[in-house]
Amino acid sequence: MKAIVIDRPGSYERLQLRERPDPQPRPGELRIAVRHIGVNYADCVIRMGLYESAKRLVGWPITPGFEVAGEVESVGEGVPGWQAGDPVLALTLFGGYASRLCVPAAQAFRIPPGLDSAQAAALPTIFLTAWFALHELAHLRRGERVLVHSAAGGVGSAAVQLAAQAGAEITAVVGSAHKRELPRRLGAHHVIVKSEQALWAEAERLAPGGYDVILDPNGVETLGDSYRHLAPMGRLAIYGFHTMLPKKGGRPDWLKLAWDWLRTPRFDPLKLTVENRSVLGFNLSFLSERADLLLPAMTRILAGVEAGTLQPPPLTVYPLSAAAEAHRALESGQTQGKLLLAPDA
């Protein structure tokens, strides 16, 4: 099998494609012949050496990757209902950038009819992140006002769909004009283009009383203003700090990182109680033991996809050997939808 291995943190050259022995399924596991692999911004942060769960749970060397799709190749003992050739998508706790992979059967799902492996591999991380933010943390209600930052990206586009499904009024924020149409097509009622409009003046015009829920993966660039634009009883869900990290070069700018860390808002619990606002944060990889939350959510997401009420994002596919190019593109901030890797034939 082939796998991407990162021996130590650094830039794109750290993503090394290597031959590895084929894994053998243990009892309770499936071995998957991987056709497509989801690429997430977290993978870039892992490569830079800044992803806390990767450092705590794995260390170096590490193979990144949280989601794969393909076919079942072999079945371990004690796994009923699966056989070789079944189409499958799976959640992984790292290790996904590989042409073969063994996963616990509890983390595997049948690909719904009508989806190919590329579309299936694009679903788990972005939809589970959006689901957890909107439903498990923010408890989104029908009619509430939601603001979604980076709404043309993977998580953002999933969040727009889930919020629309819940009956919310959605304001989507995108960076440039070419990203405007995607969130609108997915259900956003308003789209703010940051390169053309004053973000917070327009956000305030659209919701003078503030937003009930704001999803913010940006960090210091927007975090303080996101909080200030919450309505009473508003909830700010934080799941990333993208603006603190580089858009080119692949390495952290440590001076900028330190400066941004110093400028990152600290939320006063006394003010939170007076202002009736909540700040919520999470990292899915630290929730890997909460199968009671994540696996039922994944089942509901797949049911929505099968019913046509949710749809995979636009896809861009790179060969596994071009993982560095995928990382470079994702970090640039110019992509839409989801990036995937396909193991080389």
mmCIF file of C-alpha atoms in Angstrom:
data_model
loop_
_atom_site.group_PDB
_atom_site.id
_atom_site.type_symbol
_atom_site.label_atom_id
_atom_site.label_comp_id
_atom_site.label_asym_id
_atom_site.label_seq_id
_atom_site.Cartn_x
_atom_site.Cartn_y
_atom_site.Cartn_z
ATOM 1 C CA MET A 1 0.000 0.000 0.000
ATOM 2 C CA LYS A 2 0.962 3.643 -0.339
ATOM 3 C CA ALA A 3 0.604 6.262 2.359
ATOM 4 C CA ILE A 4 1.576 9.859 3.017
ATOM 5 C CA VAL A 5 3.899 10.066 6.030
ATOM 6 C CA ILE A 6 4.988 13.209 7.876
ATOM 7 C CA ASP A 7 8.146 12.577 9.905
ATOM 8 C CA ARG A 8 8.307 16.001 11.536
ATOM 9 C CA PRO A 9 6.521 19.339 11.183
ATOM 10 C CA GLY A 10 7.200 21.650 8.285
ATOM 11 C CA SER A 11 6.077 22.803 4.884
ATOM 12 C CA TYR A 12 4.716 20.876 1.916
ATOM 13 C CA GLU A 13 7.885 18.831 1.379
ATOM 14 C CA ARG A 14 7.130 16.973 4.632
ATOM 15 C CA LEU A 15 4.307 15.098 2.871
ATOM 16 C CA GLN A 16 6.224 11.991 1.782
ATOM 17 C CA LEU A 17 4.553 9.229 -0.278
ATOM 18 C CA ARG A 18 5.882 5.866 0.908
ATOM 19 C CA GLU A 19 5.281 2.160 0.497
ATOM 20 C CA ARG A 20 3.942 0.485 3.607
ATOM 21 C CA PRO A 21 2.936 -3.117 4.379
ATOM 22 C CA ASP A 22 -0.719 -3.838 3.748
ATOM 23 C CA PRO A 23 -2.651 -3.692 7.044
ATOM 24 C CA GLN A 24 -4.530 -6.760 8.229
ATOM 25 C CA PRO A 25 -7.969 -6.359 9.824
ATOM 26 C CA ARG A 26 -8.250 -7.313 13.468
ATOM 27 C CA PRO A 27 -11.459 -8.639 14.988
ATOM 28 C CA GLY A 28 -14.181 -6.027 14.594
ATOM 29 C CA GLU A 29 -12.445 -4.242 11.717
ATOM 30 C CA LEU A 30 -12.851 -3.779 7.976
ATOM 31 C CA ARG A 31 -10.020 -3.313 5.511
ATOM 32 C CA ILE A 32 -10.896 -0.721 2.893
ATOM 33 C CA ALA A 33 -9.449 -0.337 -0.583
ATOM 34 C CA VAL A 34 -9.452 3.454 -0.573
ATOM 35 C CA ARG A 35 -10.615 5.312 -3.687
ATOM 36 C CA HIS A 36 -10.963 8.832 -2.275
ATOM 37 C CA ILE A 37 -9.735 10.685 0.818
ATOM 38 C CA GLY A 38 -11.104 13.917 2.238
ATOM 39 C CA VAL A 39 -8.651 16.790 2.689
ATOM 40 C CA ASN A 40 -9.353 19.117 5.604
ATOM 41 C CA TYR A 41 -7.662 22.258 6.863
ATOM 42 C CA ALA A 42 -6.858 20.317 10.010
ATOM 43 C CA ASP A 43 -4.523 18.156 7.895
ATOM 44 C CA CYS A 44 -2.503 21.275 7.039
ATOM 45 C CA VAL A 45 -2.328 22.245 10.701
ATOM 46 C CA ILE A 46 -1.152 18.713 11.534
ATOM 47 C CA ARG A 47 1.632 19.064 8.959
ATOM 48 C CA MET A 48 2.699 22.377 10.522
ATOM 49 C CA GLY A 49 2.934 20.690 13.932
ATOM 50 C CA LEU A 50 0.217 22.804 15.530
ATOM 51 C CA TYR A 51 -2.690 20.352 15.813
ATOM 52 C CA GLU A 52 -3.004 19.504 19.481
ATOM 53 C CA SER A 53 -4.856 16.188 19.194
ATOM 54 C CA ALA A 54 -2.301 14.888 16.667
ATOM 55 C CA LYS A 55 0.510 15.670 19.090
ATOM 56 C CA ARG A 56 -1.282 14.125 22.065
ATOM 57 C CA LEU A 57 -2.820 11.078 20.417
ATOM 58 C CA VAL A 58 -0.239 10.074 17.776
ATOM 59 C CA GLY A 59 3.004 12.058 17.666
ATOM 60 C CA TRP A 60 5.609 11.663 14.902
ATOM 61 C CA PRO A 61 5.665 10.172 12.344
ATOM 62 C CA ILE A 62 2.012 10.622 11.423
ATOM 63 C CA THR A 63 -0.275 9.949 8.479
ATOM 64 C CA PRO A 64 -3.040 12.570 8.383
ATOM 65 C CA GLY A 65 -6.614 12.044 7.205
ATOM 66 C CA PHE A 66 -10.003 11.814 8.906
ATOM 67 C CA GLU A 67 -12.249 10.265 6.214
ATOM 68 C CA VAL A 68 -12.058 7.811 3.342
ATOM 69 C CA ALA A 69 -14.360 6.050 0.900
ATOM 70 C CA GLY A 70 -13.903 2.993 -1.311
ATOM 71 C CA GLU A 71 -14.775 -0.689 -1.178
ATOM 72 C CA VAL A 72 -14.506 -3.277 1.565
ATOM 73 C CA GLU A 73 -11.540 -5.490 0.761
ATOM 74 C CA SER A 74 -11.637 -7.909 3.681
ATOM 75 C CA VAL A 75 -13.638 -8.388 6.865
ATOM 76 C CA GLY A 76 -12.253 -9.151 10.321
ATOM 77 C CA GLU A 77 -13.765 -11.659 12.709
ATOM 78 C CA GLY A 78 -17.015 -10.738 14.388
ATOM 79 C CA VAL A 79 -18.193 -8.214 11.770
ATOM 80 C CA PRO A 80 -21.603 -9.226 10.418
ATOM 81 C CA GLY A 81 -23.339 -7.552 7.483
ATOM 82 C CA TRP A 82 -20.270 -6.629 5.434
ATOM 83 C CA GLN A 83 -18.587 -8.468 2.597
ATOM 84 C CA ALA A 84 -15.810 -7.805 0.105
ATOM 85 C CA GLY A 85 -16.849 -5.351 -2.583
ATOM 86 C CA ASP A 86 -19.372 -3.401 -0.510
ATOM 87 C CA PRO A 87 -19.127 0.382 -1.082
ATOM 88 C CA VAL A 88 -18.089 2.023 2.156
ATOM 89 C CA LEU A 89 -17.173 5.347 3.707
ATOM 90 C CA ALA A 90 -15.446 5.574 7.054
ATOM 91 C CA LEU A 91 -14.378 7.972 9.764
ATOM 92 C CA THR A 92 -10.748 7.713 10.819
ATOM 93 C CA LEU A 93 -8.775 9.204 13.681
ATOM 94 C CA PHE A 94 -5.783 10.133 11.497
ATOM 95 C CA GLY A 95 -4.263 7.646 9.036
ATOM 96 C CA GLY A 96 -6.603 8.360 6.117
ATOM 97 C CA TYR A 97 -3.998 9.417 3.521
ATOM 98 C CA ALA A 98 -3.426 5.823 2.396
ATOM 99 C CA SER A 99 -4.451 3.426 -0.350
ATOM 100 C CA ARG A 100 -5.554 0.785 2.182
ATOM 101 C CA LEU A 101 -6.823 1.226 5.691
ATOM 102 C CA CYS A 102 -8.327 -0.825 8.505
ATOM 103 C CA VAL A 103 -11.095 0.794 10.548
ATOM 104 C CA PRO A 104 -13.443 -0.382 13.297
ATOM 105 C CA ALA A 105 -16.674 -1.513 11.685
ATOM 106 C CA ALA A 106 -18.604 0.883 13.957
ATOM 107 C CA GLN A 107 -16.977 3.784 12.106
ATOM 108 C CA ALA A 108 -17.972 2.506 8.656
ATOM 109 C CA PHE A 109 -21.137 3.327 6.712
ATOM 110 C CA ARG A 110 -22.587 2.104 3.461
ATOM 111 C CA ILE A 111 -22.384 4.664 0.687
ATOM 112 C CA PRO A 112 -25.959 5.709 -0.162
ATOM 113 C CA PRO A 113 -27.236 4.759 -3.626
ATOM 114 C CA GLY A 114 -26.497 7.427 -6.209
ATOM 115 C CA LEU A 115 -23.269 8.605 -4.573
ATOM 116 C CA ASP A 116 -19.824 7.729 -5.835
ATOM 117 C CA SER A 117 -16.804 7.335 -3.580
ATOM 118 C CA ALA A 118 -15.598 10.898 -4.218
ATOM 119 C CA GLN A 119 -18.898 12.402 -3.075
ATOM 120 C CA ALA A 120 -19.016 10.057 -0.095
ATOM 121 C CA ALA A 121 -15.484 10.890 1.064
ATOM 122 C CA ALA A 122 -16.384 14.585 1.043
ATOM 123 C CA LEU A 123 -19.169 14.220 3.597
ATOM 124 C CA PRO A 124 -18.094 13.084 7.091
ATOM 125 C CA THR A 125 -15.816 15.760 8.506
ATOM 126 C CA ILE A 126 -17.518 18.837 7.103
ATOM 127 C CA PHE A 127 -21.059 17.726 7.882
ATOM 128 C CA LEU A 128 -20.227 16.383 11.347
ATOM 129 C CA THR A 129 -18.418 19.619 12.213
ATOM 130 C CA ALA A 130 -21.368 21.706 11.031
ATOM 131 C CA TRP A 131 -23.850 19.362 12.715
ATOM 132 C CA PHE A 132 -22.052 19.431 16.041
ATOM 133 C CA ALA A 133 -21.772 23.234 15.997
ATOM 134 C CA LEU A 134 -25.381 23.885 15.024
ATOM 135 C CA HIS A 135 -27.267 21.107 16.777
ATOM 136 C CA GLU A 136 -25.218 19.726 19.676
ATOM 137 C CA LEU A 137 -23.754 23.044 20.856
ATOM 138 C CA ALA A 138 -25.893 25.906 19.534
ATOM 139 C CA HIS A 139 -29.227 24.018 19.576
ATOM 140 C CA LEU A 140 -30.416 25.901 16.514
ATOM 141 C CA ARG A 141 -34.150 26.645 16.388
ATOM 142 C CA ARG A 142 -36.453 27.374 13.474
ATOM 143 C CA GLY A 143 -36.570 31.056 12.588
ATOM 144 C CA GLU A 144 -33.293 31.970 14.275
ATOM 145 C CA ARG A 145 -30.735 34.133 12.511
ATOM 146 C CA VAL A 146 -27.442 32.416 11.681
ATOM 147 C CA LEU A 147 -24.224 33.933 10.330
ATOM 148 C CA VAL A 148 -21.788 31.490 8.711
ATOM 149 C CA HIS A 149 -18.219 32.614 8.037
ATOM 150 C CA SER A 150 -16.290 30.971 5.147
ATOM 151 C CA ALA A 151 -19.610 29.812 3.763
ATOM 152 C CA ALA A 152 -18.240 28.584 0.421
ATOM 153 C CA GLY A 153 -15.774 26.197 2.060
ATOM 154 C CA GLY A 154 -16.445 22.622 3.100
ATOM 155 C CA VAL A 155 -17.770 23.157 6.633
ATOM 156 C CA GLY A 156 -19.405 26.450 5.680
ATOM 157 C CA SER A 157 -21.325 24.952 2.770
ATOM 158 C CA ALA A 158 -22.468 22.066 4.987
ATOM 159 C CA ALA A 159 -23.549 24.501 7.702
ATOM 160 C CA VAL A 160 -25.602 26.537 5.236
ATOM 161 C CA GLN A 161 -27.480 23.391 4.187
ATOM 162 C CA LEU A 162 -28.098 22.180 7.732
ATOM 163 C CA ALA A 163 -29.241 25.624 8.855
ATOM 164 C CA ALA A 164 -31.589 25.859 5.877
ATOM 165 C CA GLN A 165 -32.931 22.395 6.686
ATOM 166 C CA ALA A 166 -33.627 23.625 10.243
ATOM 167 C CA GLY A 167 -35.573 26.630 8.992
ATOM 168 C CA ALA A 168 -33.087 29.339 10.017
ATOM 169 C CA GLU A 169 -32.507 32.699 8.322
ATOM 170 C CA ILE A 170 -28.947 32.435 6.983
ATOM 171 C CA THR A 171 -26.366 35.116 6.280
ATOM 172 C CA ALA A 172 -23.356 33.638 4.492
ATOM 173 C CA VAL A 173 -19.956 35.363 4.461
ATOM 174 C CA VAL A 174 -17.511 34.698 1.594
ATOM 175 C CA GLY A 175 -14.181 36.215 0.695
ATOM 176 C CA SER A 176 -14.617 37.037 -2.978
ATOM 177 C CA ALA A 177 -17.279 37.446 -5.645
ATOM 178 C CA HIS A 178 -16.666 34.115 -7.375
ATOM 179 C CA LYS A 179 -17.811 32.365 -4.178
ATOM 180 C CA ARG A 180 -21.134 34.203 -3.929
ATOM 181 C CA GLU A 181 -23.339 31.774 -5.841
ATOM 182 C CA LEU A 182 -22.588 28.531 -3.955
ATOM 183 C CA PRO A 183 -24.041 29.465 -0.531
ATOM 184 C CA ARG A 184 -27.002 31.149 -2.188
ATOM 185 C CA ARG A 185 -27.736 27.974 -4.152
ATOM 186 C CA LEU A 186 -27.490 25.917 -0.941
ATOM 187 C CA GLY A 187 -30.068 27.994 0.907
ATOM 188 C CA ALA A 188 -28.462 31.213 2.208
ATOM 189 C CA HIS A 189 -30.875 34.163 2.287
ATOM 190 C CA HIS A 190 -28.107 36.785 2.283
ATOM 191 C CA VAL A 191 -24.490 36.667 1.089
ATOM 192 C CA ILE A 192 -21.849 39.163 2.202
ATOM 193 C CA VAL A 193 -18.761 39.375 -0.039
ATOM 194 C CA LYS A 194 -15.911 40.708 2.101
ATOM 195 C CA SER A 195 -13.878 41.960 -0.869
ATOM 196 C CA GLU A 196 -16.789 44.162 -1.964
ATOM 197 C CA GLN A 197 -18.672 45.047 1.223
ATOM 198 C CA ALA A 198 -17.906 46.203 4.747
ATOM 199 C CA LEU A 199 -18.546 42.924 6.544
ATOM 200 C CA TRP A 200 -19.881 44.110 9.871
ATOM 201 C CA ALA A 201 -21.776 47.122 8.596
ATOM 202 C CA GLU A 202 -23.648 44.850 6.199
ATOM 203 C CA ALA A 203 -24.121 42.158 8.846
ATOM 204 C CA GLU A 204 -25.641 44.756 11.169
ATOM 205 C CA ARG A 205 -27.912 46.082 8.423
ATOM 206 C CA LEU A 206 -29.224 42.568 7.779
ATOM 207 C CA ALA A 207 -29.734 41.765 11.485
ATOM 208 C CA PRO A 208 -29.938 44.970 13.544
ATOM 209 C CA GLY A 209 -30.767 42.986 16.680
ATOM 210 C CA GLY A 210 -27.843 40.621 16.221
ATOM 211 C CA TYR A 211 -27.502 36.947 15.334
ATOM 212 C CA ASP A 212 -28.716 34.013 17.356
ATOM 213 C CA VAL A 213 -25.893 31.755 16.151
ATOM 214 C CA ILE A 214 -22.536 32.608 14.542
ATOM 215 C CA LEU A 215 -20.117 29.951 13.288
ATOM 216 C CA ASP A 216 -16.539 31.254 13.256
ATOM 217 C CA PRO A 217 -13.450 29.304 12.111
ATOM 218 C CA ASN A 218 -11.325 32.427 11.558
ATOM 219 C CA GLY A 219 -9.796 33.306 14.889
ATOM 220 C CA VAL A 220 -8.567 36.793 15.742
ATOM 221 C CA GLU A 221 -9.655 38.462 12.482
ATOM 222 C CA THR A 222 -13.373 38.119 13.224
ATOM 223 C CA LEU A 223 -13.780 36.591 16.676
ATOM 224 C CA GLY A 224 -14.294 39.780 18.643
ATOM 225 C CA ASP A 225 -16.746 41.244 16.148
ATOM 226 C CA SER A 226 -18.593 37.944 15.895
ATOM 227 C CA TYR A 227 -19.168 38.066 19.634
ATOM 228 C CA ARG A 228 -20.273 41.702 19.523
ATOM 229 C CA HIS A 229 -22.853 40.907 16.850
ATOM 230 C CA LEU A 230 -24.619 38.211 18.864
ATOM 231 C CA ALA A 231 -28.206 38.833 19.893
ATOM 232 C CA PRO A 232 -29.213 38.364 23.534
ATOM 233 C CA MET A 233 -29.068 34.585 24.129
ATOM 234 C CA GLY A 234 -26.785 34.344 21.091
ATOM 235 C CA ARG A 235 -24.270 31.504 20.708
ATOM 236 C CA LEU A 236 -20.819 31.820 19.113
ATOM 237 C CA ALA A 237 -19.408 28.451 17.992
ATOM 238 C CA ILE A 238 -15.650 28.377 17.369
ATOM 239 C CA TYR A 239 -13.989 25.534 15.467
ATOM 240 C CA GLY A 240 -10.816 26.998 13.967
ATOM 241 C CA PHE A 241 -8.306 29.849 13.833
ATOM 242 C CA HIS A 242 -7.528 30.011 10.106
ATOM 243 C CA THR A 243 -6.490 33.657 9.894
ATOM 244 C CA MET A 244 -3.649 33.017 12.322
ATOM 245 C CA LEU A 245 -2.016 30.636 9.842
ATOM 246 C CA PRO A 246 -0.252 31.282 6.517
ATOM 247 C CA LYS A 247 -1.973 31.453 3.127
ATOM 248 C CA LYS A 248 1.261 30.612 1.336
ATOM 249 C CA GLY A 249 4.629 29.098 2.145
ATOM 250 C CA GLY A 250 3.274 26.283 4.279
ATOM 251 C CA ARG A 251 5.056 27.274 7.493
ATOM 252 C CA PRO A 252 3.763 29.263 10.467
ATOM 253 C CA ASP A 253 4.968 32.834 10.838
ATOM 254 C CA TRP A 254 5.836 32.572 14.503
ATOM 255 C CA LEU A 255 5.913 36.333 15.114
ATOM 256 C CA LYS A 256 2.486 36.756 13.522
ATOM 257 C CA LEU A 257 1.199 33.736 15.390
ATOM 258 C CA ALA A 258 2.393 35.190 18.711
ATOM 259 C CA TRP A 259 0.926 38.609 17.913
ATOM 260 C CA ASP A 260 -2.401 37.100 16.879
ATOM 261 C CA TRP A 261 -2.457 34.988 20.035
ATOM 262 C CA LEU A 262 -1.984 38.113 22.133
ATOM 263 C CA ARG A 263 -4.805 39.853 20.227
ATOM 264 C CA THR A 264 -7.227 36.922 20.474
ATOM 265 C CA PRO A 265 -10.271 37.909 22.575
ATOM 266 C CA ARG A 266 -10.537 36.545 26.112
ATOM 267 C CA PHE A 267 -14.162 36.226 27.113
ATOM 268 C CA ASP A 268 -15.078 37.472 30.588
ATOM 269 C CA PRO A 269 -17.493 35.081 32.346
ATOM 270 C CA LEU A 270 -19.020 38.027 34.237
ATOM 271 C CA LYS A 271 -19.820 39.781 30.943
ATOM 272 C CA LEU A 272 -21.198 36.559 29.475
ATOM 273 C CA THR A 273 -23.782 36.371 32.225
ATOM 274 C CA VAL A 274 -24.713 40.053 32.017
ATOM 275 C CA GLU A 275 -24.972 39.998 28.209
ATOM 276 C CA ASN A 276 -26.678 36.591 28.023
ATOM 277 C CA ARG A 277 -24.266 35.287 25.380
ATOM 278 C CA SER A 278 -22.430 31.978 25.045
ATOM 279 C CA VAL A 279 -19.033 31.086 23.548
ATOM 280 C CA LEU A 280 -18.682 27.449 22.509
ATOM 281 C CA GLY A 281 -15.648 25.620 21.160
ATOM 282 C CA PHE A 282 -14.879 22.087 20.032
ATOM 283 C CA ASN A 283 -12.544 19.813 18.094
ATOM 284 C CA LEU A 284 -14.036 16.676 16.542
ATOM 285 C CA SER A 285 -10.838 14.667 16.913
ATOM 286 C CA PHE A 286 -11.049 15.045 20.705
ATOM 287 C CA LEU A 287 -14.611 13.714 20.489
ATOM 288 C CA SER A 288 -13.630 10.387 18.934
ATOM 289 C CA GLU A 289 -14.834 8.510 22.019
ATOM 290 C CA ARG A 290 -18.293 10.076 21.775
ATOM 291 C CA ALA A 291 -19.636 7.603 19.235
ATOM 292 C CA ASP A 292 -23.021 8.055 20.905
ATOM 293 C CA LEU A 293 -23.096 11.582 19.445
ATOM 294 C CA LEU A 294 -21.180 11.306 16.194
ATOM 295 C CA LEU A 295 -22.382 8.035 14.681
ATOM 296 C CA PRO A 296 -26.137 8.771 14.944
ATOM 297 C CA ALA A 297 -25.450 12.207 13.452
ATOM 298 C CA MET A 298 -23.600 10.591 10.547
ATOM 299 C CA THR A 299 -26.543 8.258 9.970
ATOM 300 C CA ARG A 300 -28.913 11.224 9.824
ATOM 301 C CA ILE A 301 -26.612 13.124 7.483
ATOM 302 C CA LEU A 302 -26.427 10.181 5.083
ATOM 303 C CA ALA A 303 -30.209 9.829 5.221
ATOM 304 C CA GLY A 304 -30.487 13.483 4.236
ATOM 305 C CA VAL A 305 -28.106 12.967 1.334
ATOM 306 C CA GLU A 306 -30.007 9.907 0.167
ATOM 307 C CA ALA A 307 -33.301 11.821 0.378
ATOM 308 C CA GLY A 308 -31.846 14.738 -1.582
ATOM 309 C CA THR A 309 -32.259 17.307 1.212
ATOM 310 C CA LEU A 310 -28.475 17.537 1.665
ATOM 311 C CA GLN A 311 -25.913 17.466 -1.104
ATOM 312 C CA PRO A 312 -22.165 16.928 -1.353
ATOM 313 C CA PRO A 313 -20.111 20.065 -1.949
ATOM 314 C CA PRO A 314 -18.314 20.838 -5.230
ATOM 315 C CA LEU A 315 -15.263 18.592 -5.515
ATOM 316 C CA THR A 316 -11.670 19.014 -6.667
ATOM 317 C CA VAL A 317 -9.613 15.800 -6.820
ATOM 318 C CA TYR A 318 -5.812 15.510 -6.625
ATOM 319 C CA PRO A 319 -3.685 12.347 -6.854
ATOM 320 C CA LEU A 320 -2.402 11.123 -3.501
ATOM 321 C CA SER A 321 1.102 11.864 -4.792
ATOM 322 C CA ALA A 322 0.039 15.533 -5.147
ATOM 323 C CA ALA A 323 -1.045 15.948 -1.525
ATOM 324 C CA ALA A 324 1.286 18.946 -1.263
ATOM 325 C CA GLU A 325 -0.583 20.690 -4.088
ATOM 326 C CA ALA A 326 -3.887 20.049 -2.342
ATOM 327 C CA HIS A 327 -2.540 21.535 0.887
ATOM 328 C CA ARG A 328 -1.147 24.548 -0.963
ATOM 329 C CA ALA A 329 -4.504 25.171 -2.640
ATOM 330 C CA LEU A 330 -6.499 24.769 0.569
ATOM 331 C CA GLU A 331 -4.267 27.136 2.511
ATOM 332 C CA SER A 332 -4.580 29.810 -0.192
ATOM 333 C CA GLY A 333 -8.197 30.484 0.748
ATOM 334 C CA GLN A 334 -9.242 30.486 -2.919
ATOM 335 C CA THR A 335 -10.917 27.088 -3.068
ATOM 336 C CA GLN A 336 -14.616 26.264 -2.920
ATOM 337 C CA GLY A 337 -16.254 23.105 -1.631
ATOM 338 C CA LYS A 338 -14.099 20.127 -0.809
ATOM 339 C CA LEU A 339 -10.660 18.894 -1.902
ATOM 340 C CA LEU A 340 -10.001 15.163 -2.206
ATOM 341 C CA LEU A 341 -7.065 12.841 -2.795
ATOM 342 C CA ALA A 342 -7.229 9.740 -4.953
ATOM 343 C CA PRO A 343 -4.584 7.012 -4.450
ATOM 344 C CA ASP A 344 -2.479 6.587 -7.559
ATOM 345 C CA ALA A 345 -3.332 3.569 -9.667
#
